[in-house]
mmCIF file of C-alpha atoms in Angstrom:
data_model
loop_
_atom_site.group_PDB
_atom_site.id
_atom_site.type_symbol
_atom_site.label_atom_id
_atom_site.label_comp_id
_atom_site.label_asym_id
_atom_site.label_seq_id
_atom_site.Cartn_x
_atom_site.Cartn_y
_atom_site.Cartn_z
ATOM 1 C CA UNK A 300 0.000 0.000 0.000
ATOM 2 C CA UNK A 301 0.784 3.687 -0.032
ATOM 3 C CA UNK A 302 3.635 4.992 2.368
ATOM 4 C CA UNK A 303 3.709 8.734 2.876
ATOM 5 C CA UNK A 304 6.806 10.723 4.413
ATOM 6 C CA UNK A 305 7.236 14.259 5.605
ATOM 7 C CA UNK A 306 9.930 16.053 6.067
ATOM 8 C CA UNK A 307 11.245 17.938 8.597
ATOM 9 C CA UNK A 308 9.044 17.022 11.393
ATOM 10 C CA UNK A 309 9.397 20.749 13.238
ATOM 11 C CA UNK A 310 10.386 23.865 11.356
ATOM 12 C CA UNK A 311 10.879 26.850 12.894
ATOM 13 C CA UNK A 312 11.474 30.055 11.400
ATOM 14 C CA UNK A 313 11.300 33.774 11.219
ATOM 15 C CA UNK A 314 8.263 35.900 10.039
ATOM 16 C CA UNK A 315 8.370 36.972 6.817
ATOM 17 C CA UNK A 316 10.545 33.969 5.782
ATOM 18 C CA UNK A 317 9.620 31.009 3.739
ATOM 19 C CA UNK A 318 8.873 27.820 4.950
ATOM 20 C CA UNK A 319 9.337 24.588 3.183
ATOM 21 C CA UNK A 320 7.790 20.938 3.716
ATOM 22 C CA UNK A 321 8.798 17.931 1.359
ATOM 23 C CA UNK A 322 6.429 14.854 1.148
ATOM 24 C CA UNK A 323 7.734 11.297 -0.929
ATOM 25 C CA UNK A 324 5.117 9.068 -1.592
ATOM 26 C CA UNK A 325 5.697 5.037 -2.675
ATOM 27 C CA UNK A 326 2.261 4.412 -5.061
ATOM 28 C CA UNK A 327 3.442 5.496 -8.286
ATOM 29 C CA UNK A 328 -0.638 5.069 -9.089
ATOM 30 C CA UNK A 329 -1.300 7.958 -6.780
ATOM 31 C CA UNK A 330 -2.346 11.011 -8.408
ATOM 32 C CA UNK A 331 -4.444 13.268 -5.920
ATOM 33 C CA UNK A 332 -1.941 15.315 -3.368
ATOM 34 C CA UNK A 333 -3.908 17.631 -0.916
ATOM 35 C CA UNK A 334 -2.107 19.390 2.130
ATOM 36 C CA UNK A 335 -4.256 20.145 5.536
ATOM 37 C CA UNK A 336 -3.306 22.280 8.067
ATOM 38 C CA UNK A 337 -4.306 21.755 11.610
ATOM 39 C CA UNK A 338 -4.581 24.123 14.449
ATOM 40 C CA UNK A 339 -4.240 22.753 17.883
ATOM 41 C CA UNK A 340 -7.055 21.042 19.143
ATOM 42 C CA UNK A 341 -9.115 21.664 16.034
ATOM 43 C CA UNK A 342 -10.352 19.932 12.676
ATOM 44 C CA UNK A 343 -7.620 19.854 9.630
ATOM 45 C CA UNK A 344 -8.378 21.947 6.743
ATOM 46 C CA UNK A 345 -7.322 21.714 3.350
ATOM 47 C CA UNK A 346 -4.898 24.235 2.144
ATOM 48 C CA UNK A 347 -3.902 23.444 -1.133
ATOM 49 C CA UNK A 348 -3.915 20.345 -3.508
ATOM 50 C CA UNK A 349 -2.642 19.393 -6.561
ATOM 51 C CA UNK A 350 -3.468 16.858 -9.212
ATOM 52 C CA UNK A 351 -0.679 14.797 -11.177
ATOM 53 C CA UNK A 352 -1.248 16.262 -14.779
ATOM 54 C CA UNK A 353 0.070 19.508 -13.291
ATOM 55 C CA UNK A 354 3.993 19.851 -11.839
ATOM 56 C CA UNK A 355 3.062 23.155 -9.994
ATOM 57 C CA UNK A 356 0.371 25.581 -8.472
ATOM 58 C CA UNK A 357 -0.086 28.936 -6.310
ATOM 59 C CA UNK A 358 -2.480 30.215 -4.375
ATOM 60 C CA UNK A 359 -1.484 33.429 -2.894
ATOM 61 C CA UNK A 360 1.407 33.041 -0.536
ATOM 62 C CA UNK A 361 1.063 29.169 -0.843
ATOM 63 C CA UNK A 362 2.258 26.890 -3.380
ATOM 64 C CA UNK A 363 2.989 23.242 -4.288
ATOM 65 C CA UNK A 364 5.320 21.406 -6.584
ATOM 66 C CA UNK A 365 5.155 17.742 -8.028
ATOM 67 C CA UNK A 366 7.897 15.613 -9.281
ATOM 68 C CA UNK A 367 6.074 12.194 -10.501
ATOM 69 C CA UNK A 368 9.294 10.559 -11.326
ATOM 70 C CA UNK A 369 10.805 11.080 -7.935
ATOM 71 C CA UNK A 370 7.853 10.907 -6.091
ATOM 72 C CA UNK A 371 7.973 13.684 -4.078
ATOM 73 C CA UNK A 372 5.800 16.969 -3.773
ATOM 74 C CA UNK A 373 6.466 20.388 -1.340
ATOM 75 C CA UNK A 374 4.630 22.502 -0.196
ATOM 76 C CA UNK A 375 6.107 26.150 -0.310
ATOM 77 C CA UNK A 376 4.628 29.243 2.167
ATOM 78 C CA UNK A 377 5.964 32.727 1.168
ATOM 79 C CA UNK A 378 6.176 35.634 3.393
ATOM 80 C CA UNK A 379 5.337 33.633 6.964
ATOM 81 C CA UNK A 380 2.952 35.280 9.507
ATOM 82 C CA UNK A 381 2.675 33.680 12.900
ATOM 83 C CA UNK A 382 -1.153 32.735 11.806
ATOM 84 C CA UNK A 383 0.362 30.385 9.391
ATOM 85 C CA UNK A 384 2.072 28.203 12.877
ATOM 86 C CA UNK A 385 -0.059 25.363 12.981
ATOM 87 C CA UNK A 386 0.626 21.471 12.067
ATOM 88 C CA UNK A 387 0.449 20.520 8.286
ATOM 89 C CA UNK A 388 0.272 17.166 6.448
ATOM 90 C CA UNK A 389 0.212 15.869 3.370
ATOM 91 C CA UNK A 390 -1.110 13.270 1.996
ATOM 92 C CA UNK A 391 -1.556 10.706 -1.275
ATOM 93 C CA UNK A 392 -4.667 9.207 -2.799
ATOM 94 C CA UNK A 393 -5.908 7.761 -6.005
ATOM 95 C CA UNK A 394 -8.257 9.629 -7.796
ATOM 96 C CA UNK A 395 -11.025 8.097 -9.453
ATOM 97 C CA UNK A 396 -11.270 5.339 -7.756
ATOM 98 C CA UNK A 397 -12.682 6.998 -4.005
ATOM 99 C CA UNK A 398 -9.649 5.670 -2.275
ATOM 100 C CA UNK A 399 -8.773 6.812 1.016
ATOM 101 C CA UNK A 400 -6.322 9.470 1.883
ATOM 102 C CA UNK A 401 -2.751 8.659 3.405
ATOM 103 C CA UNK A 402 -1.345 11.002 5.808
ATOM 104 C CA UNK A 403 1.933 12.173 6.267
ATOM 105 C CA UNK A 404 3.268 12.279 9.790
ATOM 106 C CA UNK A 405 2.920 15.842 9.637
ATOM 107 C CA UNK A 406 5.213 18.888 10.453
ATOM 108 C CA UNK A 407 5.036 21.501 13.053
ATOM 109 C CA UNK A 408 5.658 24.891 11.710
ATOM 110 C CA UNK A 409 6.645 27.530 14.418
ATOM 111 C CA UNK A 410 6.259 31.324 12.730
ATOM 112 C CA UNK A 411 8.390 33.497 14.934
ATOM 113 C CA UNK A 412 7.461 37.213 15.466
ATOM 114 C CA UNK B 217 -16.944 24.707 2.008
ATOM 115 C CA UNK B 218 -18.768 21.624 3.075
ATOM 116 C CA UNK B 219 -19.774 21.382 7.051
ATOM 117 C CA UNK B 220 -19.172 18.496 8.535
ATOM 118 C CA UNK B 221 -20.215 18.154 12.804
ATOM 119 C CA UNK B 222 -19.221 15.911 15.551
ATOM 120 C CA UNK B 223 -21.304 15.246 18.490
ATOM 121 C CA UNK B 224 -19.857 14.883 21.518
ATOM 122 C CA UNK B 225 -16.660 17.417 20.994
ATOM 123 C CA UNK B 226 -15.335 15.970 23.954
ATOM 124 C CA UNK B 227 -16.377 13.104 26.752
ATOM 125 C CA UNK B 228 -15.279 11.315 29.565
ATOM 126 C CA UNK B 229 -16.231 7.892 30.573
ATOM 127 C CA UNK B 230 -15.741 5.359 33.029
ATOM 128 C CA UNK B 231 -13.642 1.986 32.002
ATOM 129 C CA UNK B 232 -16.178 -0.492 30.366
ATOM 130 C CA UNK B 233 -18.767 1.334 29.026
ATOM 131 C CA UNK B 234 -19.377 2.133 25.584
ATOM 132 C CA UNK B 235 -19.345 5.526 24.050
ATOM 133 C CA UNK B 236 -21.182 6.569 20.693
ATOM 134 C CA UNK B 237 -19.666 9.396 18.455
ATOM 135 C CA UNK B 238 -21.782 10.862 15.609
ATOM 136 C CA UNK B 239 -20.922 12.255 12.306
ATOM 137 C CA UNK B 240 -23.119 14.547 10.179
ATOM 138 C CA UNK B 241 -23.139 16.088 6.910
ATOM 139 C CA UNK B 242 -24.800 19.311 6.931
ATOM 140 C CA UNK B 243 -25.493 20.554 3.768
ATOM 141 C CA UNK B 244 -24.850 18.001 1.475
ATOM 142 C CA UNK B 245 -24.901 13.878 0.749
ATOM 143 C CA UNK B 246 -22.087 12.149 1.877
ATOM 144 C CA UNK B 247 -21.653 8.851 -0.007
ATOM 145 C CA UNK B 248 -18.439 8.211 2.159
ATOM 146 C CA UNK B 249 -17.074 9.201 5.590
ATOM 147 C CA UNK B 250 -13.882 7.720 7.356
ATOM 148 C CA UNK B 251 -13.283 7.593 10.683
ATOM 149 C CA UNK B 252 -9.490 8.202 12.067
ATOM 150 C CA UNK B 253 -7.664 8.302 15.037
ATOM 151 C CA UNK B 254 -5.197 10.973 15.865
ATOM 152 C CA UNK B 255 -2.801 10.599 19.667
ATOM 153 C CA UNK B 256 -1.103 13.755 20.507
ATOM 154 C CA UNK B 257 1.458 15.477 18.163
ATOM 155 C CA UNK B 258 0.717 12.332 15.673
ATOM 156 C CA UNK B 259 -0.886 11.809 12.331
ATOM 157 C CA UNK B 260 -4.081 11.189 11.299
ATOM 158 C CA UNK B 261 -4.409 7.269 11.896
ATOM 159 C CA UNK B 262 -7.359 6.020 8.930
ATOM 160 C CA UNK B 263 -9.330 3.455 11.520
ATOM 161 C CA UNK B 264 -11.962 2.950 8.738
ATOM 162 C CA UNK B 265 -14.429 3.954 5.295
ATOM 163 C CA UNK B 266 -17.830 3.806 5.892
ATOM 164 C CA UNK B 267 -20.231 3.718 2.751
ATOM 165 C CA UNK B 268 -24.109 4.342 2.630
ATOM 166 C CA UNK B 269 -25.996 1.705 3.255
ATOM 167 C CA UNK B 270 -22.716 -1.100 3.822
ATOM 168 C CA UNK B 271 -20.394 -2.848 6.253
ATOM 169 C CA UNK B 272 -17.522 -0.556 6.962
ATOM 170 C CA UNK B 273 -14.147 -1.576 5.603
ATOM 171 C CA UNK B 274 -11.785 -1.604 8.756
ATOM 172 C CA UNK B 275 -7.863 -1.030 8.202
ATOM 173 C CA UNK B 276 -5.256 -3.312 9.636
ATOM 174 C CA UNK B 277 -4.859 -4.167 13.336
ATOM 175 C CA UNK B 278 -8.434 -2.029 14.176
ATOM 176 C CA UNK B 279 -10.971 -4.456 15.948
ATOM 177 C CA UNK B 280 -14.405 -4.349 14.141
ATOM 178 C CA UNK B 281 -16.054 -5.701 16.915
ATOM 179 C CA UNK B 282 -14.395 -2.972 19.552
ATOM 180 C CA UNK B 283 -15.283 0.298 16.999
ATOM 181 C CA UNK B 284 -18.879 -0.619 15.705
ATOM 182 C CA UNK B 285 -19.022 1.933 12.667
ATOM 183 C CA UNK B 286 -22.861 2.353 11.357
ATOM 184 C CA UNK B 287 -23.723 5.135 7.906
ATOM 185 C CA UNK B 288 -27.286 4.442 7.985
ATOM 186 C CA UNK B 289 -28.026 7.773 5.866
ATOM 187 C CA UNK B 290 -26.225 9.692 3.304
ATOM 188 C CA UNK B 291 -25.725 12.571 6.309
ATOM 189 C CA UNK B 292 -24.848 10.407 9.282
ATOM 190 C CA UNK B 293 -22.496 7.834 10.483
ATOM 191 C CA UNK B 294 -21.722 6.470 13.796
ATOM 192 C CA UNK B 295 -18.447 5.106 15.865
ATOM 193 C CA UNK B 296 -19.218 3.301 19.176
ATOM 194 C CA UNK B 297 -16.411 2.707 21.203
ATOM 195 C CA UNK B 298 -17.355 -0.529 22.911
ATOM 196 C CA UNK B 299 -16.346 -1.084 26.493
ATOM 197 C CA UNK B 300 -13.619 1.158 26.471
ATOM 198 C CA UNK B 301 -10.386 1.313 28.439
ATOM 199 C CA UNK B 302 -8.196 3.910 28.953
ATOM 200 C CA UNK B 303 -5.796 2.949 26.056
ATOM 201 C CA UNK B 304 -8.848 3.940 23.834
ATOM 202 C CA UNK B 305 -8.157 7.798 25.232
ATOM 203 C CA UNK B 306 -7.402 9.946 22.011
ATOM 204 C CA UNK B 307 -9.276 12.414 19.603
ATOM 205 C CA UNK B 308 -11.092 10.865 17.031
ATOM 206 C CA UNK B 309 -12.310 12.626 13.734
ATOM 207 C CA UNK B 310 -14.333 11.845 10.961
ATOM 208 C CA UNK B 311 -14.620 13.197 7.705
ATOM 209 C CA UNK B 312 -16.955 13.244 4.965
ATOM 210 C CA UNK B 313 -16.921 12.839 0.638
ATOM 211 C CA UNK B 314 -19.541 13.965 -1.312
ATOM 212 C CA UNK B 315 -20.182 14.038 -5.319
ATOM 213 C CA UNK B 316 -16.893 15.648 -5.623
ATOM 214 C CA UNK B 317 -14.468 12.407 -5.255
ATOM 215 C CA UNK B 318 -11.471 13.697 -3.702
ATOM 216 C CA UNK B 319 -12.943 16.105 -1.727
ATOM 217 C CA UNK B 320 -13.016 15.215 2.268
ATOM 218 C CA UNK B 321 -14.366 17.849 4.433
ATOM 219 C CA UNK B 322 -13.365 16.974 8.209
ATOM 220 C CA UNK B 323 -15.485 17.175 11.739
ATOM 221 C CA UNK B 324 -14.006 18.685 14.407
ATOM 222 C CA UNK B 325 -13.159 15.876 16.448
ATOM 223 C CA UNK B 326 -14.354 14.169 19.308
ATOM 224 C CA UNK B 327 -11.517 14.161 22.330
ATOM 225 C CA UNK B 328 -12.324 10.652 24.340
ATOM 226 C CA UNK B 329 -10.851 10.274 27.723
ATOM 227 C CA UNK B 330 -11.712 6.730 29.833
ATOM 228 C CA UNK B 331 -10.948 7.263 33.460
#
Protein backbone atom coordinates (compact mmCIF):
# COMPACT_ATOMS: atom_id res chain seq x y z
CA UNK A 1 0.00 0.00 0.00
CA UNK A 2 0.78 3.69 -0.03
CA UNK A 3 3.63 4.99 2.37
CA UNK A 4 3.71 8.73 2.88
CA UNK A 5 6.81 10.72 4.41
CA UNK A 6 7.24 14.26 5.60
CA UNK A 7 9.93 16.05 6.07
CA UNK A 8 11.24 17.94 8.60
CA UNK A 9 9.04 17.02 11.39
CA UNK A 10 9.40 20.75 13.24
CA UNK A 11 10.39 23.86 11.36
CA UNK A 12 10.88 26.85 12.89
CA UNK A 13 11.47 30.05 11.40
CA UNK A 14 11.30 33.77 11.22
CA UNK A 15 8.26 35.90 10.04
CA UNK A 16 8.37 36.97 6.82
CA UNK A 17 10.54 33.97 5.78
CA UNK A 18 9.62 31.01 3.74
CA UNK A 19 8.87 27.82 4.95
CA UNK A 20 9.34 24.59 3.18
CA UNK A 21 7.79 20.94 3.72
CA UNK A 22 8.80 17.93 1.36
CA UNK A 23 6.43 14.85 1.15
CA UNK A 24 7.73 11.30 -0.93
CA UNK A 25 5.12 9.07 -1.59
CA UNK A 26 5.70 5.04 -2.68
CA UNK A 27 2.26 4.41 -5.06
CA UNK A 28 3.44 5.50 -8.29
CA UNK A 29 -0.64 5.07 -9.09
CA UNK A 30 -1.30 7.96 -6.78
CA UNK A 31 -2.35 11.01 -8.41
CA UNK A 32 -4.44 13.27 -5.92
CA UNK A 33 -1.94 15.31 -3.37
CA UNK A 34 -3.91 17.63 -0.92
CA UNK A 35 -2.11 19.39 2.13
CA UNK A 36 -4.26 20.14 5.54
CA UNK A 37 -3.31 22.28 8.07
CA UNK A 38 -4.31 21.75 11.61
CA UNK A 39 -4.58 24.12 14.45
CA UNK A 40 -4.24 22.75 17.88
CA UNK A 41 -7.05 21.04 19.14
CA UNK A 42 -9.11 21.66 16.03
CA UNK A 43 -10.35 19.93 12.68
CA UNK A 44 -7.62 19.85 9.63
CA UNK A 45 -8.38 21.95 6.74
CA UNK A 46 -7.32 21.71 3.35
CA UNK A 47 -4.90 24.24 2.14
CA UNK A 48 -3.90 23.44 -1.13
CA UNK A 49 -3.92 20.34 -3.51
CA UNK A 50 -2.64 19.39 -6.56
CA UNK A 51 -3.47 16.86 -9.21
CA UNK A 52 -0.68 14.80 -11.18
CA UNK A 53 -1.25 16.26 -14.78
CA UNK A 54 0.07 19.51 -13.29
CA UNK A 55 3.99 19.85 -11.84
CA UNK A 56 3.06 23.15 -9.99
CA UNK A 57 0.37 25.58 -8.47
CA UNK A 58 -0.09 28.94 -6.31
CA UNK A 59 -2.48 30.22 -4.38
CA UNK A 60 -1.48 33.43 -2.89
CA UNK A 61 1.41 33.04 -0.54
CA UNK A 62 1.06 29.17 -0.84
CA UNK A 63 2.26 26.89 -3.38
CA UNK A 64 2.99 23.24 -4.29
CA UNK A 65 5.32 21.41 -6.58
CA UNK A 66 5.15 17.74 -8.03
CA UNK A 67 7.90 15.61 -9.28
CA UNK A 68 6.07 12.19 -10.50
CA UNK A 69 9.29 10.56 -11.33
CA UNK A 70 10.80 11.08 -7.93
CA UNK A 71 7.85 10.91 -6.09
CA UNK A 72 7.97 13.68 -4.08
CA UNK A 73 5.80 16.97 -3.77
CA UNK A 74 6.47 20.39 -1.34
CA UNK A 75 4.63 22.50 -0.20
CA UNK A 76 6.11 26.15 -0.31
CA UNK A 77 4.63 29.24 2.17
CA UNK A 78 5.96 32.73 1.17
CA UNK A 79 6.18 35.63 3.39
CA UNK A 80 5.34 33.63 6.96
CA UNK A 81 2.95 35.28 9.51
CA UNK A 82 2.67 33.68 12.90
CA UNK A 83 -1.15 32.73 11.81
CA UNK A 84 0.36 30.39 9.39
CA UNK A 85 2.07 28.20 12.88
CA UNK A 86 -0.06 25.36 12.98
CA UNK A 87 0.63 21.47 12.07
CA UNK A 88 0.45 20.52 8.29
CA UNK A 89 0.27 17.17 6.45
CA UNK A 90 0.21 15.87 3.37
CA UNK A 91 -1.11 13.27 2.00
CA UNK A 92 -1.56 10.71 -1.28
CA UNK A 93 -4.67 9.21 -2.80
CA UNK A 94 -5.91 7.76 -6.01
CA UNK A 95 -8.26 9.63 -7.80
CA UNK A 96 -11.03 8.10 -9.45
CA UNK A 97 -11.27 5.34 -7.76
CA UNK A 98 -12.68 7.00 -4.00
CA UNK A 99 -9.65 5.67 -2.28
CA UNK A 100 -8.77 6.81 1.02
CA UNK A 101 -6.32 9.47 1.88
CA UNK A 102 -2.75 8.66 3.41
CA UNK A 103 -1.34 11.00 5.81
CA UNK A 104 1.93 12.17 6.27
CA UNK A 105 3.27 12.28 9.79
CA UNK A 106 2.92 15.84 9.64
CA UNK A 107 5.21 18.89 10.45
CA UNK A 108 5.04 21.50 13.05
CA UNK A 109 5.66 24.89 11.71
CA UNK A 110 6.65 27.53 14.42
CA UNK A 111 6.26 31.32 12.73
CA UNK A 112 8.39 33.50 14.93
CA UNK A 113 7.46 37.21 15.47
CA UNK B 1 -16.94 24.71 2.01
CA UNK B 2 -18.77 21.62 3.08
CA UNK B 3 -19.77 21.38 7.05
CA UNK B 4 -19.17 18.50 8.53
CA UNK B 5 -20.22 18.15 12.80
CA UNK B 6 -19.22 15.91 15.55
CA UNK B 7 -21.30 15.25 18.49
CA UNK B 8 -19.86 14.88 21.52
CA UNK B 9 -16.66 17.42 20.99
CA UNK B 10 -15.34 15.97 23.95
CA UNK B 11 -16.38 13.10 26.75
CA UNK B 12 -15.28 11.31 29.56
CA UNK B 13 -16.23 7.89 30.57
CA UNK B 14 -15.74 5.36 33.03
CA UNK B 15 -13.64 1.99 32.00
CA UNK B 16 -16.18 -0.49 30.37
CA UNK B 17 -18.77 1.33 29.03
CA UNK B 18 -19.38 2.13 25.58
CA UNK B 19 -19.35 5.53 24.05
CA UNK B 20 -21.18 6.57 20.69
CA UNK B 21 -19.67 9.40 18.46
CA UNK B 22 -21.78 10.86 15.61
CA UNK B 23 -20.92 12.26 12.31
CA UNK B 24 -23.12 14.55 10.18
CA UNK B 25 -23.14 16.09 6.91
CA UNK B 26 -24.80 19.31 6.93
CA UNK B 27 -25.49 20.55 3.77
CA UNK B 28 -24.85 18.00 1.47
CA UNK B 29 -24.90 13.88 0.75
CA UNK B 30 -22.09 12.15 1.88
CA UNK B 31 -21.65 8.85 -0.01
CA UNK B 32 -18.44 8.21 2.16
CA UNK B 33 -17.07 9.20 5.59
CA UNK B 34 -13.88 7.72 7.36
CA UNK B 35 -13.28 7.59 10.68
CA UNK B 36 -9.49 8.20 12.07
CA UNK B 37 -7.66 8.30 15.04
CA UNK B 38 -5.20 10.97 15.87
CA UNK B 39 -2.80 10.60 19.67
CA UNK B 40 -1.10 13.76 20.51
CA UNK B 41 1.46 15.48 18.16
CA UNK B 42 0.72 12.33 15.67
CA UNK B 43 -0.89 11.81 12.33
CA UNK B 44 -4.08 11.19 11.30
CA UNK B 45 -4.41 7.27 11.90
CA UNK B 46 -7.36 6.02 8.93
CA UNK B 47 -9.33 3.45 11.52
CA UNK B 48 -11.96 2.95 8.74
CA UNK B 49 -14.43 3.95 5.30
CA UNK B 50 -17.83 3.81 5.89
CA UNK B 51 -20.23 3.72 2.75
CA UNK B 52 -24.11 4.34 2.63
CA UNK B 53 -26.00 1.70 3.25
CA UNK B 54 -22.72 -1.10 3.82
CA UNK B 55 -20.39 -2.85 6.25
CA UNK B 56 -17.52 -0.56 6.96
CA UNK B 57 -14.15 -1.58 5.60
CA UNK B 58 -11.78 -1.60 8.76
CA UNK B 59 -7.86 -1.03 8.20
CA UNK B 60 -5.26 -3.31 9.64
CA UNK B 61 -4.86 -4.17 13.34
CA UNK B 62 -8.43 -2.03 14.18
CA UNK B 63 -10.97 -4.46 15.95
CA UNK B 64 -14.40 -4.35 14.14
CA UNK B 65 -16.05 -5.70 16.92
CA UNK B 66 -14.40 -2.97 19.55
CA UNK B 67 -15.28 0.30 17.00
CA UNK B 68 -18.88 -0.62 15.70
CA UNK B 69 -19.02 1.93 12.67
CA UNK B 70 -22.86 2.35 11.36
CA UNK B 71 -23.72 5.13 7.91
CA UNK B 72 -27.29 4.44 7.99
CA UNK B 73 -28.03 7.77 5.87
CA UNK B 74 -26.23 9.69 3.30
CA UNK B 75 -25.73 12.57 6.31
CA UNK B 76 -24.85 10.41 9.28
CA UNK B 77 -22.50 7.83 10.48
CA UNK B 78 -21.72 6.47 13.80
CA UNK B 79 -18.45 5.11 15.87
CA UNK B 80 -19.22 3.30 19.18
CA UNK B 81 -16.41 2.71 21.20
CA UNK B 82 -17.36 -0.53 22.91
CA UNK B 83 -16.35 -1.08 26.49
CA UNK B 84 -13.62 1.16 26.47
CA UNK B 85 -10.39 1.31 28.44
CA UNK B 86 -8.20 3.91 28.95
CA UNK B 87 -5.80 2.95 26.06
CA UNK B 88 -8.85 3.94 23.83
CA UNK B 89 -8.16 7.80 25.23
CA UNK B 90 -7.40 9.95 22.01
CA UNK B 91 -9.28 12.41 19.60
CA UNK B 92 -11.09 10.86 17.03
CA UNK B 93 -12.31 12.63 13.73
CA UNK B 94 -14.33 11.84 10.96
CA UNK B 95 -14.62 13.20 7.70
CA UNK B 96 -16.96 13.24 4.96
CA UNK B 97 -16.92 12.84 0.64
CA UNK B 98 -19.54 13.97 -1.31
CA UNK B 99 -20.18 14.04 -5.32
CA UNK B 100 -16.89 15.65 -5.62
CA UNK B 101 -14.47 12.41 -5.26
CA UNK B 102 -11.47 13.70 -3.70
CA UNK B 103 -12.94 16.11 -1.73
CA UNK B 104 -13.02 15.21 2.27
CA UNK B 105 -14.37 17.85 4.43
CA UNK B 106 -13.36 16.97 8.21
CA UNK B 107 -15.49 17.17 11.74
CA UNK B 108 -14.01 18.69 14.41
CA UNK B 109 -13.16 15.88 16.45
CA UNK B 110 -14.35 14.17 19.31
CA UNK B 111 -11.52 14.16 22.33
CA UNK B 112 -12.32 10.65 24.34
CA UNK B 113 -10.85 10.27 27.72
CA UNK B 114 -11.71 6.73 29.83
CA UNK B 115 -10.95 7.26 33.46
Amino acid sequence: GENVEQHPSTLSVQEGDSAVIKCTYSDSASNYFPWYKQELGKRPQLIIDIRSNVGEKKDQRIAVTLNKTAKHFSLHITETQPEDSAVYFCAASIQNYGQNFVFGPGTRLSVLP
Amino acid sequence: GAVVSQHPSWVICKSGTSVKIECRSLDFQATTMFWYRQFPKQSLMLMATSNEGSKATYEQGVEKDKFLINHASLTLSTLTVTSAHPEDSSFYICSARGDRVNEQFFGPGTRLTVL
